[in-house]
Coordinates of C-alpha atoms in Angstrom, one line a residue:
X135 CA -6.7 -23.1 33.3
X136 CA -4.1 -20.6 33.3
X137 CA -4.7 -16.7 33.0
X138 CA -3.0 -17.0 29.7
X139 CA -5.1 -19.5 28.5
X140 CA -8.4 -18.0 29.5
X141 CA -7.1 -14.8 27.4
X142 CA -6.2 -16.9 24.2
X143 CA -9.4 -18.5 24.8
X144 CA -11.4 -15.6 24.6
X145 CA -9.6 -13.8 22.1
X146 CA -10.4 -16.9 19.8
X147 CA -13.7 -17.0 20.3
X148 CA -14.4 -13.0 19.9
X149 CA -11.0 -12.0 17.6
X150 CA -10.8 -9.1 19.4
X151 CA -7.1 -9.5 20.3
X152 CA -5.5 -6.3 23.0
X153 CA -3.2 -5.2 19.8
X154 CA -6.1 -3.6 18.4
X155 CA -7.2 -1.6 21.1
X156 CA -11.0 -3.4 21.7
X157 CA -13.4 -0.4 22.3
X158 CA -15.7 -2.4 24.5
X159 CA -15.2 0.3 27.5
X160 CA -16.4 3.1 24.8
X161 CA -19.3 4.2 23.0
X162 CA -21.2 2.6 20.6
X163 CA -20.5 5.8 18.3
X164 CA -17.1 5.6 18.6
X165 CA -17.0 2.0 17.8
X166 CA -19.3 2.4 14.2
X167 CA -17.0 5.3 13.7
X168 CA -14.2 3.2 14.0
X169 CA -15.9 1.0 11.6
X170 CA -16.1 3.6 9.1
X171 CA -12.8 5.4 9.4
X172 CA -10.4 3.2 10.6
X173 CA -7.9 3.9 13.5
X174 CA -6.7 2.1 16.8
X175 CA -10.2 1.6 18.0
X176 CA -11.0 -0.9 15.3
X177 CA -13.0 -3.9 16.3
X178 CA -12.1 -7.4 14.8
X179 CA -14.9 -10.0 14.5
X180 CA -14.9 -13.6 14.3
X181 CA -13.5 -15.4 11.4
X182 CA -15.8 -17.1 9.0
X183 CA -13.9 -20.3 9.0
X184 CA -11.1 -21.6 11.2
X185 CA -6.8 -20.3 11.0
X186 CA -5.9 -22.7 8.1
X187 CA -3.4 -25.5 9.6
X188 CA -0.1 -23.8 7.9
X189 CA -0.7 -20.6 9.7
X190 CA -1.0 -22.3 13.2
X191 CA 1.9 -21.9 14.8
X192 CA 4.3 -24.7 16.4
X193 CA 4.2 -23.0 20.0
X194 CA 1.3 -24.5 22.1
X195 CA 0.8 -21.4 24.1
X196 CA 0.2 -19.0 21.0
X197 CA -2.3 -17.6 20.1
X198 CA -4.1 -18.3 17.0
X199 CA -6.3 -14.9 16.7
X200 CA -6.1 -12.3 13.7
X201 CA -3.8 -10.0 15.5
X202 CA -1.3 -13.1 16.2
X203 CA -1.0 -13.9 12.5
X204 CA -0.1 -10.7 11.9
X205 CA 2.0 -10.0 14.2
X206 CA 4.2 -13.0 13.1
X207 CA 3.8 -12.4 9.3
X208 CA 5.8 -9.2 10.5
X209 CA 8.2 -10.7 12.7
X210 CA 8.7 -13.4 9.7
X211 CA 10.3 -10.3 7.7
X212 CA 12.6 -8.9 10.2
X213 CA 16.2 -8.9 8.5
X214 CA 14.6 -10.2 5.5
X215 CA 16.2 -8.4 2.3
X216 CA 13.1 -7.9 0.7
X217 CA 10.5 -6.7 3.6
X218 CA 6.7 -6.7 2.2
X219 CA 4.4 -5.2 5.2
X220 CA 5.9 -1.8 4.7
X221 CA 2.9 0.5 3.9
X222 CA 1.7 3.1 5.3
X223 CA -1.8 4.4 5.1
X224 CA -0.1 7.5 3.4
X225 CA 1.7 4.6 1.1
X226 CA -1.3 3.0 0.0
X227 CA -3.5 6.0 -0.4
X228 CA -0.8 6.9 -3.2
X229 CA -1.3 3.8 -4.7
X230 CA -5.6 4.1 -4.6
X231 CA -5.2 7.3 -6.5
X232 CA -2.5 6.0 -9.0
X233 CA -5.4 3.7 -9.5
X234 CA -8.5 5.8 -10.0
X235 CA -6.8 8.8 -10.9
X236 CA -6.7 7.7 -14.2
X237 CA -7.1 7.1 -18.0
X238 CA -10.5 6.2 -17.8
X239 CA -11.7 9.7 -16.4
X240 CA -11.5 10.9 -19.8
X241 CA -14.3 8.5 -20.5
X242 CA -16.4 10.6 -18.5
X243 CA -17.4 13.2 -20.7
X244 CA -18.6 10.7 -23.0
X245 CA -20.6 8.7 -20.7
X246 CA -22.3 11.6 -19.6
X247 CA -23.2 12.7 -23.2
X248 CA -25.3 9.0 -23.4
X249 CA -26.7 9.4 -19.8
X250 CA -27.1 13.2 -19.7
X251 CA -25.6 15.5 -17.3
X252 CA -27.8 15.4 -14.2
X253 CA -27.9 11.7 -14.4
X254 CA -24.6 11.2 -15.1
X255 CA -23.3 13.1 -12.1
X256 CA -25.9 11.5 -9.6
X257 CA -24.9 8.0 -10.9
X258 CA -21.0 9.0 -9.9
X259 CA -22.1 9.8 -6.6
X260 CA -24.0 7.0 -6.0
X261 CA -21.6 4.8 -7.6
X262 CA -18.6 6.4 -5.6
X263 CA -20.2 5.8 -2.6
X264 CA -20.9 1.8 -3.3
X265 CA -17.8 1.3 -3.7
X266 CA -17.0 3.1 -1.3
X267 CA -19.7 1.4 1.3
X268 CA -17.9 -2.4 -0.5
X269 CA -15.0 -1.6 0.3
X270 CA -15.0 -1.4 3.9
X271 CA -16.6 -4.7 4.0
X272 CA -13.7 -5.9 2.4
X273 CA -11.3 -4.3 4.7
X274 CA -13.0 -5.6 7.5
X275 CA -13.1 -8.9 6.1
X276 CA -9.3 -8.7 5.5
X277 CA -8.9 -7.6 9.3
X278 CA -10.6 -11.2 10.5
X279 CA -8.6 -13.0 7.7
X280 CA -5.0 -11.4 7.7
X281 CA -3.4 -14.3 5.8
X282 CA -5.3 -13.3 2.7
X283 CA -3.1 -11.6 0.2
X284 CA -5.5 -11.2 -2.8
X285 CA -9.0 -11.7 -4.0
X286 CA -8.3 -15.3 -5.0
X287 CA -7.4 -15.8 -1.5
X288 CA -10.7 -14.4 -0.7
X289 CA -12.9 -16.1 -3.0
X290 CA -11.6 -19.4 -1.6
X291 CA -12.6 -18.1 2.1
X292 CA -16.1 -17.0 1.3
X293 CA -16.9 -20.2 -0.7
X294 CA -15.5 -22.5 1.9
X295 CA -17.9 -24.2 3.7
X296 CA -17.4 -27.4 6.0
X297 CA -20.7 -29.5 4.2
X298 CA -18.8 -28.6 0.8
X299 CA -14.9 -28.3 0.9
X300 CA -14.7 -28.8 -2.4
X301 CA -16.0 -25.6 -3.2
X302 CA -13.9 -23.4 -1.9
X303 CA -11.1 -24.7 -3.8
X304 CA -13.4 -24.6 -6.8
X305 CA -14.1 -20.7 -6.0
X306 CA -10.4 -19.8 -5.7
X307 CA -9.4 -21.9 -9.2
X308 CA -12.5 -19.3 -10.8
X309 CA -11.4 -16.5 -8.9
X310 CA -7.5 -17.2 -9.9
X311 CA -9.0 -17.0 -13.7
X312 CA -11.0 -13.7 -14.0
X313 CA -8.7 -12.0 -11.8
X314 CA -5.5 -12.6 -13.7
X315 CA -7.7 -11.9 -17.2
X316 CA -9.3 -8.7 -15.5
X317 CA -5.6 -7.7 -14.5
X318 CA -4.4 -8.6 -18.0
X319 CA -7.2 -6.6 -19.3
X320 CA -6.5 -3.5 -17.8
X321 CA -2.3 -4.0 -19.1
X322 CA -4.1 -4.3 -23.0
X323 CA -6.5 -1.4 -22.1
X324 CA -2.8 0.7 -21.5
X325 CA -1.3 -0.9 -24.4
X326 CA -3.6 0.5 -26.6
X327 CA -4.0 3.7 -25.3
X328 CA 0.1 4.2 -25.6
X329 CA -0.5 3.4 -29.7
X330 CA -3.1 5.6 -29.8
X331 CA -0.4 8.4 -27.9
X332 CA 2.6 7.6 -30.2
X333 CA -0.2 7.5 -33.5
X334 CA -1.6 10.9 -32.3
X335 CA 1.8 12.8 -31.5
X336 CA 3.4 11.2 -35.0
X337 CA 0.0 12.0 -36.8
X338 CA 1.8 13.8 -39.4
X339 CA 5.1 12.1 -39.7
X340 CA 5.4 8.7 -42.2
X341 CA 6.3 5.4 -40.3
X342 CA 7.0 2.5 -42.4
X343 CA 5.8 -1.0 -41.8
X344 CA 2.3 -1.4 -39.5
X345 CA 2.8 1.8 -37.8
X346 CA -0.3 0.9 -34.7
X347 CA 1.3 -3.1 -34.1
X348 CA 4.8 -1.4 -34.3
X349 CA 3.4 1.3 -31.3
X350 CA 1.9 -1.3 -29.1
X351 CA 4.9 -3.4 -29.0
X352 CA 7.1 -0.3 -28.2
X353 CA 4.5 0.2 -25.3
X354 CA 4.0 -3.2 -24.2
X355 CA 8.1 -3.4 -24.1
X356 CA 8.6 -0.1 -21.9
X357 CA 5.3 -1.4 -19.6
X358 CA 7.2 -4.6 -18.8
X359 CA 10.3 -2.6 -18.3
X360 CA 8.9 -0.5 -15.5
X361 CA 6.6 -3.3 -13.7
X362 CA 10.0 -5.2 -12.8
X363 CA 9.8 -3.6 -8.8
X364 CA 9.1 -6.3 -6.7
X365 CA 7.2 -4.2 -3.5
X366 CA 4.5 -2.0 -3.5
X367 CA 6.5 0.6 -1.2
X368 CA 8.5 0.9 -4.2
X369 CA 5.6 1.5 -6.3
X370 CA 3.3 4.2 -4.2
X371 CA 6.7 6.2 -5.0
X372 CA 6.3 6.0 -8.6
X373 CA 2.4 5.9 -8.4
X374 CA 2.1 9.5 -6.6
X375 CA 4.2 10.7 -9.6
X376 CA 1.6 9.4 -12.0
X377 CA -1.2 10.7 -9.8
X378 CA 0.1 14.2 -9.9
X379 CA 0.6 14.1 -14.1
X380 CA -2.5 12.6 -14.6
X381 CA -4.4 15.1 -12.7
X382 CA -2.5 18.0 -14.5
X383 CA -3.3 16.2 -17.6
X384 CA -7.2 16.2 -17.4
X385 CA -6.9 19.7 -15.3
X386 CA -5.7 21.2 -18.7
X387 CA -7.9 18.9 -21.1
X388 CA -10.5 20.9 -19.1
X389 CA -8.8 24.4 -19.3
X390 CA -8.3 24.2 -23.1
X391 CA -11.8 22.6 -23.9
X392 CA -13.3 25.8 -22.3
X393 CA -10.8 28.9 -24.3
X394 CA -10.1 26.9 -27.5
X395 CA -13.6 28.0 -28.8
X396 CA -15.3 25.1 -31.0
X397 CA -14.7 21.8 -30.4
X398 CA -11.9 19.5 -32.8
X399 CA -14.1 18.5 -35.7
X400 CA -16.8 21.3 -35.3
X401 CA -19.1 22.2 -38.3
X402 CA -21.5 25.3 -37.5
X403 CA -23.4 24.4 -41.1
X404 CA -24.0 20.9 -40.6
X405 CA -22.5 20.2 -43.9
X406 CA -19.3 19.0 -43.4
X407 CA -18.1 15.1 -42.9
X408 CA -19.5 15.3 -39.1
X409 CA -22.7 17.6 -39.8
X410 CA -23.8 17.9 -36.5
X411 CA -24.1 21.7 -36.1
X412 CA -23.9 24.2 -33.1
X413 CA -22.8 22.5 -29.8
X414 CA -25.0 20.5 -28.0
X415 CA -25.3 18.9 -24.2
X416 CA -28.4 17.7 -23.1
X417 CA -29.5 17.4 -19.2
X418 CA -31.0 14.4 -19.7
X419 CA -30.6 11.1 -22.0
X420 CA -31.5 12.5 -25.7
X421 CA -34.3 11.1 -26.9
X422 CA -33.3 7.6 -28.7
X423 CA -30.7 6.7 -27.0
X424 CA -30.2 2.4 -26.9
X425 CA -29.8 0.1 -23.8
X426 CA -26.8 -0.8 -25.4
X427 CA -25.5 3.0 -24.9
X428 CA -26.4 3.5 -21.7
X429 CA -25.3 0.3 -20.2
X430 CA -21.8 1.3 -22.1
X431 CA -21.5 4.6 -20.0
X432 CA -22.4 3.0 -16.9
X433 CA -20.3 0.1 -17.6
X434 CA -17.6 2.9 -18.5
X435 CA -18.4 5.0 -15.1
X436 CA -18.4 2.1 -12.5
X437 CA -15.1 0.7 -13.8
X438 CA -13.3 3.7 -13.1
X439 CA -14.5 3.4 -9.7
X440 CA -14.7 -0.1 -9.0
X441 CA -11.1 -1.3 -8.3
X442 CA -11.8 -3.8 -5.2
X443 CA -9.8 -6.1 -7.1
X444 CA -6.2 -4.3 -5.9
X445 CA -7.7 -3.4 -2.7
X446 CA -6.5 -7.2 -0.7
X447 CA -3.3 -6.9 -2.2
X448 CA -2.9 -3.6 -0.7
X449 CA -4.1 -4.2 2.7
X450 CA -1.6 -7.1 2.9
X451 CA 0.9 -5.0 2.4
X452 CA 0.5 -2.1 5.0
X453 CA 2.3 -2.0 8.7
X454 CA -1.1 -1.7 9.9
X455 CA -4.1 -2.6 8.2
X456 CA -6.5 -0.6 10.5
X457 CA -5.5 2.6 9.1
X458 CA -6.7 1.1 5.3
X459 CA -9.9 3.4 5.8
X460 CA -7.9 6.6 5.9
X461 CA -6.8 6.1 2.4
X462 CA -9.7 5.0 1.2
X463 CA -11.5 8.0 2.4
X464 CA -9.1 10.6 0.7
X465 CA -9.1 8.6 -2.6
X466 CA -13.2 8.7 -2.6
X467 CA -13.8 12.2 -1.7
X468 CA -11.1 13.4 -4.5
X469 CA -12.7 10.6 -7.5
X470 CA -16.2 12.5 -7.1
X471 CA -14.7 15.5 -7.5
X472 CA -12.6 15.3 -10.2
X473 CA -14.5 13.3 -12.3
X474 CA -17.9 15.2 -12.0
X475 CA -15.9 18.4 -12.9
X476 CA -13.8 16.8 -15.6
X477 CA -16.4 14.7 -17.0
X478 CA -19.1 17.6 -16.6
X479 CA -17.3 20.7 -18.2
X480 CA -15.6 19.0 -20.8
X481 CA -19.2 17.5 -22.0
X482 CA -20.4 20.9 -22.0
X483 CA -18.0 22.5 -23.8
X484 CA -18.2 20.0 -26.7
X485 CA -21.6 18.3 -26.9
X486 CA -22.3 15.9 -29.6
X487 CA -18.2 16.4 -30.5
X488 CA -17.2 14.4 -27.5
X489 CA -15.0 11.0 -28.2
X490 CA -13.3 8.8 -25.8
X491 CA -10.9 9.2 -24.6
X492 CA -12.1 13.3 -24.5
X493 CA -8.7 14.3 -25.8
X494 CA -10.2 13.4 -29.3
X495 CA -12.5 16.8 -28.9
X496 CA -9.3 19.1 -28.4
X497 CA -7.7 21.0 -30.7
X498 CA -4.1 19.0 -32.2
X499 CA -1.7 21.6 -29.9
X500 CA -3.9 21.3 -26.9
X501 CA -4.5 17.6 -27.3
X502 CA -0.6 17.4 -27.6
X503 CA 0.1 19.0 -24.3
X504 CA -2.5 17.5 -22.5
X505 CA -2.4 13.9 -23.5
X506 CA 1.5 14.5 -23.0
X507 CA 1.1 14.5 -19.2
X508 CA -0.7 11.3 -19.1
X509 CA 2.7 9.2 -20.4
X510 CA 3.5 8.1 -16.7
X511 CA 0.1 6.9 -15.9
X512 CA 0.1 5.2 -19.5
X513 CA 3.0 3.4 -18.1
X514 CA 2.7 2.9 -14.1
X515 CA -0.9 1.6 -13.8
X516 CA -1.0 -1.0 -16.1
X517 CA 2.4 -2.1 -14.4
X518 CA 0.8 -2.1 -11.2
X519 CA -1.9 -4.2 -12.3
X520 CA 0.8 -6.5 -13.5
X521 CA 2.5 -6.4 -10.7
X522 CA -1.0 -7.5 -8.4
X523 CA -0.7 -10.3 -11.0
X524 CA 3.2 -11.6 -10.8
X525 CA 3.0 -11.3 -7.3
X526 CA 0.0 -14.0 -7.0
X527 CA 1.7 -16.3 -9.4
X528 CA 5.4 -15.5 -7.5
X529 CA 4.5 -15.6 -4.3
X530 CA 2.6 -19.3 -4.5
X531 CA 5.5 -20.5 -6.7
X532 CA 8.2 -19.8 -4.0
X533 CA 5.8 -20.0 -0.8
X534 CA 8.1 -20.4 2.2
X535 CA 10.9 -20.2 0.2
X536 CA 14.4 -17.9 0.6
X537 CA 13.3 -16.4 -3.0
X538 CA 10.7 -15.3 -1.9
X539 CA 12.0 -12.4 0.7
X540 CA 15.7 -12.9 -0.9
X541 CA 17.8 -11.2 -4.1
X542 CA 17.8 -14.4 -6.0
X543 CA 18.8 -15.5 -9.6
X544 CA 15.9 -17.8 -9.6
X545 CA 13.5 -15.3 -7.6
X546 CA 14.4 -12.4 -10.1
X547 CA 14.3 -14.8 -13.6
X548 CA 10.7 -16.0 -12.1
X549 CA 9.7 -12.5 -11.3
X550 CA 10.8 -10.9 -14.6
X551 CA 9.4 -14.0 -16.7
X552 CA 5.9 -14.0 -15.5
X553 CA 5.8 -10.0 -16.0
X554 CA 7.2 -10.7 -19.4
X555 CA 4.1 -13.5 -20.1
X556 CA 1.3 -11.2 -18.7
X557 CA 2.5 -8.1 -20.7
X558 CA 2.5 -10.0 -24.3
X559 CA -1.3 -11.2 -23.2
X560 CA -2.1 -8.1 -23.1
X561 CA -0.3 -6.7 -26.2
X562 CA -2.7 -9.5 -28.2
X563 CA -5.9 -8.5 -26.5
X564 CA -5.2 -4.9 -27.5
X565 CA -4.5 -5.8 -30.9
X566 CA -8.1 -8.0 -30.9
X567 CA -10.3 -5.9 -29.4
X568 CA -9.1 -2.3 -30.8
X569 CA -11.9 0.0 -29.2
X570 CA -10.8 2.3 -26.2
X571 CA -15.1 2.2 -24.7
X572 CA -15.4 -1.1 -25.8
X573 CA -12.9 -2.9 -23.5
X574 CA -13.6 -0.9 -20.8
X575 CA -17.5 -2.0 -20.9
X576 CA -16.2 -5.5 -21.4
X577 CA -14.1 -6.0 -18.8
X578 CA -16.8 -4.3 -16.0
X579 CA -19.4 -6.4 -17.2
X580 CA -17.2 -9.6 -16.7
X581 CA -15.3 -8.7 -13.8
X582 CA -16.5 -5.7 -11.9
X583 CA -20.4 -7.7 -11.7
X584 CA -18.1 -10.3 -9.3
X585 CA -15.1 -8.6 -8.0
X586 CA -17.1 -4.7 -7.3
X587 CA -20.5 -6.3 -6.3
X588 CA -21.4 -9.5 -5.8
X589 CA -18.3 -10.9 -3.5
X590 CA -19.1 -8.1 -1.1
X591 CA -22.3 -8.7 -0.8
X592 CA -21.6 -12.2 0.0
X593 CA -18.9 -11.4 2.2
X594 CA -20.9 -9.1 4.4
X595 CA -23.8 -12.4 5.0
X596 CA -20.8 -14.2 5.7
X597 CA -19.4 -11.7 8.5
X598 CA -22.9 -11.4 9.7
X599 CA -23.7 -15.0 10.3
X600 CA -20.0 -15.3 12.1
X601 CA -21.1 -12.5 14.0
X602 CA -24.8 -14.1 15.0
X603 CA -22.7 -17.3 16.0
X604 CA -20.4 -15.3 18.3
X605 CA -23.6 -13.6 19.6
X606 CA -22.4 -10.0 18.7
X607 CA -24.7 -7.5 19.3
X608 CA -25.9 -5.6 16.0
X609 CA -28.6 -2.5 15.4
X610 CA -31.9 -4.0 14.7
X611 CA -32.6 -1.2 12.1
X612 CA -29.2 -0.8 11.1
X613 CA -28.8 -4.5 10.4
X614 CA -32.3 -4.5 8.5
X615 CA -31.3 -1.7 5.9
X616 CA -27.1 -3.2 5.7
X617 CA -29.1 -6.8 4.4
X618 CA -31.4 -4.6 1.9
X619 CA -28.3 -2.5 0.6
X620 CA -26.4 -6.0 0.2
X621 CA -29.5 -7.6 -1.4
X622 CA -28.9 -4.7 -3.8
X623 CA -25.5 -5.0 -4.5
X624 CA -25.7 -8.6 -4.9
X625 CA -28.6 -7.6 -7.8
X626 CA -26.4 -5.3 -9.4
X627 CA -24.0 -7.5 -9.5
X628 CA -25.7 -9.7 -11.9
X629 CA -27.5 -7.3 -13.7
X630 CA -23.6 -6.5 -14.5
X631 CA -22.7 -9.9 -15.9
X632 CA -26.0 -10.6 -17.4
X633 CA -26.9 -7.3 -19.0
X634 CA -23.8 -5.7 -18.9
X635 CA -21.9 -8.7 -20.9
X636 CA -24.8 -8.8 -23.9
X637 CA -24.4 -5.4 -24.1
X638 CA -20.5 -4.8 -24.3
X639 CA -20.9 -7.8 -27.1
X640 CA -23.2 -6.3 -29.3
X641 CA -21.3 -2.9 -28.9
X642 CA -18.2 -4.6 -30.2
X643 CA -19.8 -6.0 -32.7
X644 CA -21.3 -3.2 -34.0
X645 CA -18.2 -1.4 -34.1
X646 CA -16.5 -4.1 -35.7
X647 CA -19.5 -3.4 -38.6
X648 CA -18.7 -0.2 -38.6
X649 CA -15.0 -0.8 -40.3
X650 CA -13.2 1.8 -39.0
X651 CA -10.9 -0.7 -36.9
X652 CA -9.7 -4.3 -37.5
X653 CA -7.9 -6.8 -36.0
X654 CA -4.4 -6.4 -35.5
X655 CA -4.8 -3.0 -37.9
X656 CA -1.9 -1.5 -39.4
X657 CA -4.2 1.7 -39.9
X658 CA -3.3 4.4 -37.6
X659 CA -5.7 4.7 -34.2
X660 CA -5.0 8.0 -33.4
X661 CA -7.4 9.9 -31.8

């Protein structure tokens, strides 16, 4: 056997290919920390199933490891006039914090009324870091499987196995469907925040016809407008831009909630339409308080964290996927701040007064100017989420085709027309479920139980039997509390779907009961 051979040989059997600098000469310290913060000295394990037969390349002397696929998924774009792998880890950390530096922190402040301040902060820590903890396993799954391009793709490798092929074909046709409705979700969840913007700023001003319908098809119009860039390098330029507005935006939500005095709505006798009294926060849940409540504001907390959903899609983008970690680490770290700060001093400052979003408890000029600065972000993430979306549809449409890296008419009509299809989706799912809390609880406890939990935890048993098979040494206590945390995930996972989901219904119901929104309401939604 050749000395070539012997090295594809046991870079196949191991994945530890020379590109990624195997640490086996260093410590085992530097190679966990490697694990956990990305880097050169990343370690590769062994696939879970074999290099599907349309990755394998036609030359019998290459080499059919991790590293190899990559390396030719790069070389495949070379002169190409639309080049995909173009992230850096600078790049995609601008796109992790166009995507949890967001709308939903204003939610915060409410969900921490339900749960109670102490509580509410220690859940955001603990569920920053599970996310945090899921998606490494993810990136590290995405390092062994390089050809995956998005969760779907994903779903179809953890559900394939050789006794039942079958399934994973099944998984990624399931997958395919809650991730382009989760996806479309999030575009309606935009769409309806953008009325609620125009209704607010035009509060005083008559508009003829149905005022709220007339708004969200302005909104969904503009959204579709701005989604039309094809590559994410394009879109971590517009996403830093939205990061940067949005955090001014809840910055001076926070400022003007602390010197405007009183809260919007405030009523010191207790008399008025809201007779609540003096200003109220409580440490701890208020006595009374439903299931139904409390799952809402942890539905409402863990879907501004949980967005594992983007997080493939990402990774298949960048130069080089070992340096994921780096942005991930940065986006974390600056989530738990902002949001405990935002979400904590904004619910003490107005109590029982908070609404959701927590622009509702501002005064109408401070409102205004704050709301004001969260246009872009109004805009740019729901068109990134469309974007994740056209871009699973596009790129299986046109597979191996010259539309596909080319300035086409066909490429460009397909592109534009499956934006165009996603975005009036979403314009009718904001119009039928009309409650800003309401569809975020929803669309956790359907998507975020698989897509935040439960895949992960099935993805790391799946890592850790191909890593038992390749007879790769692991920690014996380490390995004993990694099974118990994904034990626990898993759990949560379907205490999400199960719990979560009966929840989110009754709470929509309920509101529906209450009358103060309908279907496709002409009524303005301002807040």
């Amino acid at each position: 056997m050749s000395e070539k051979s012997k090295e594809r040989d046991y870079n196949s059997s191991n994945d530890l290919p020379p590109i990624y600098a195997r640490t086996t000469n260093g410590s085992a310290k530097s190679a966990r920390m490697a694990a956990m913060f990305g880097g050169k000295g990343v370690e590769i394990g062994p696939r879970i199933i074999p290099v599907p037969d349309y990755l394998k390349s036609d030359d019998d002397d290459s080499e059919e490891t991790s590293s190899a696929i990559l390396d030719r998924q790069l070389a495949a774009e070379d002169g190409a006039s639309i080049q995909y792998r173009t992230c850096s880890w600078q790049k995609t950390a601008a796109l992790l914090f166009s995507e949890y530096i967001c709308l939903a922190i204003m939610s915060f402040p409410w969900s921490y009324s339900i749960l109670g301040l102490v509580p509410g902060i220690i859940l955001t820590v603990v569920v920053a870091g599970l996310v945090l903890y899921t998606s490494l396993i993810l990136w590290q799954f995405c390092l062994r499987h390089p050809e995956v391009r998005d969760v779907c793709d994903i779903g179809q490798t953890l559900f394939t196995f050789k006794q039942f092929p079958w399934l994973g074909v099944f998984a990624w046709w399931a997958t395919a469907v809650m991730f382009i409705l989760n996806n479309t979700f999030i575009q309606a969840l935009h769409v309806l925040v953008g009325a609620e913007y125009l209704n607010t700023m035009t509060a005083s001003d008559f508009i003829g016809g149905c005022r709220t319908v007339e708004f969200s098809v302005i909104v969904t119009v503009i959204c579709w407008l701005a989604s039309l860039p094809r590559t994410f390098s394009m879109m971590s330029k517009l996403g830093t831009a939205s990061a940067i507005f949005t955090f001014i935006s809840v910055v001076l939500a926070t400022i003007f909630v602390a010197i405007q005095g009183p809260p919007a709505h405030f009523d010191l006798e207790g008399k008025g339409p809201d007779p609540y009294g003096a200003v109220i926060f409580n440490i701890i849940p208020e006595k009374g308080t439903t299931w139904v409540n409390g799952m809402a504001a942890f539905l409402n907390i863990s879907y501004t964290f949980i967005g594992q959903i983007t997080l493939p899609s990402f990774i298949a983008e960048m130069r080089d996927p070992r340096e994921f970690p780096k942005a991930l680490w940065a986006c974390t770290i600056a989530e738990i701040a902002v949001f405990s700060v935002v979400g904590g001093v904004m619910y003490a400052y107005t109590g029982q007064y908070v609404t959701a979003p927590a622009f509702g408890s501002l005064h109408e000029g401070y409102k205004k100017i704050s709301f004001s600065f969260m246009i872009p972000t109004l805009i740019f993430l729901g068109c990134l989420y469309a974007s994740v979306t056209a871009r699973f549809v596009f790129f299986r449409m046109f597979r191996n085709s010259r539309h596909l890296s080319d300035h086409t008419v066909v490429g460009w009509s397909a592109w534009t027309g499956i934006l165009l299809v996603t975005w009036i989706v979403a314009f009718v799912i904001s119009q039928v479920i009309p409650f800003f809390n309401s569809l975020l609880a929803v669309m956790s406890s359907l998507f975020d139980s698989w897509f935040g939990f439960i895949f992960w935890g099935v993805a790391f048993f799946r890592m850790r039997s191909a890593d038992e098979k390749a007879k790769r040494r692991r920690n014996a206590a380490l390995d004993i509390l990694s099974v118990s945390l994904n034990v626990i995930i898993i759990l949560t996972g379907v205490m999400f779907l199960t719990l979560g989901t009966a929840a989110s219904v009754i709470g929509i119901i309920d509101e529906f009961k209450s009358g103060v929104k309908k279907v496709f309401s002409c009524a303005s939604n301002a807040i």
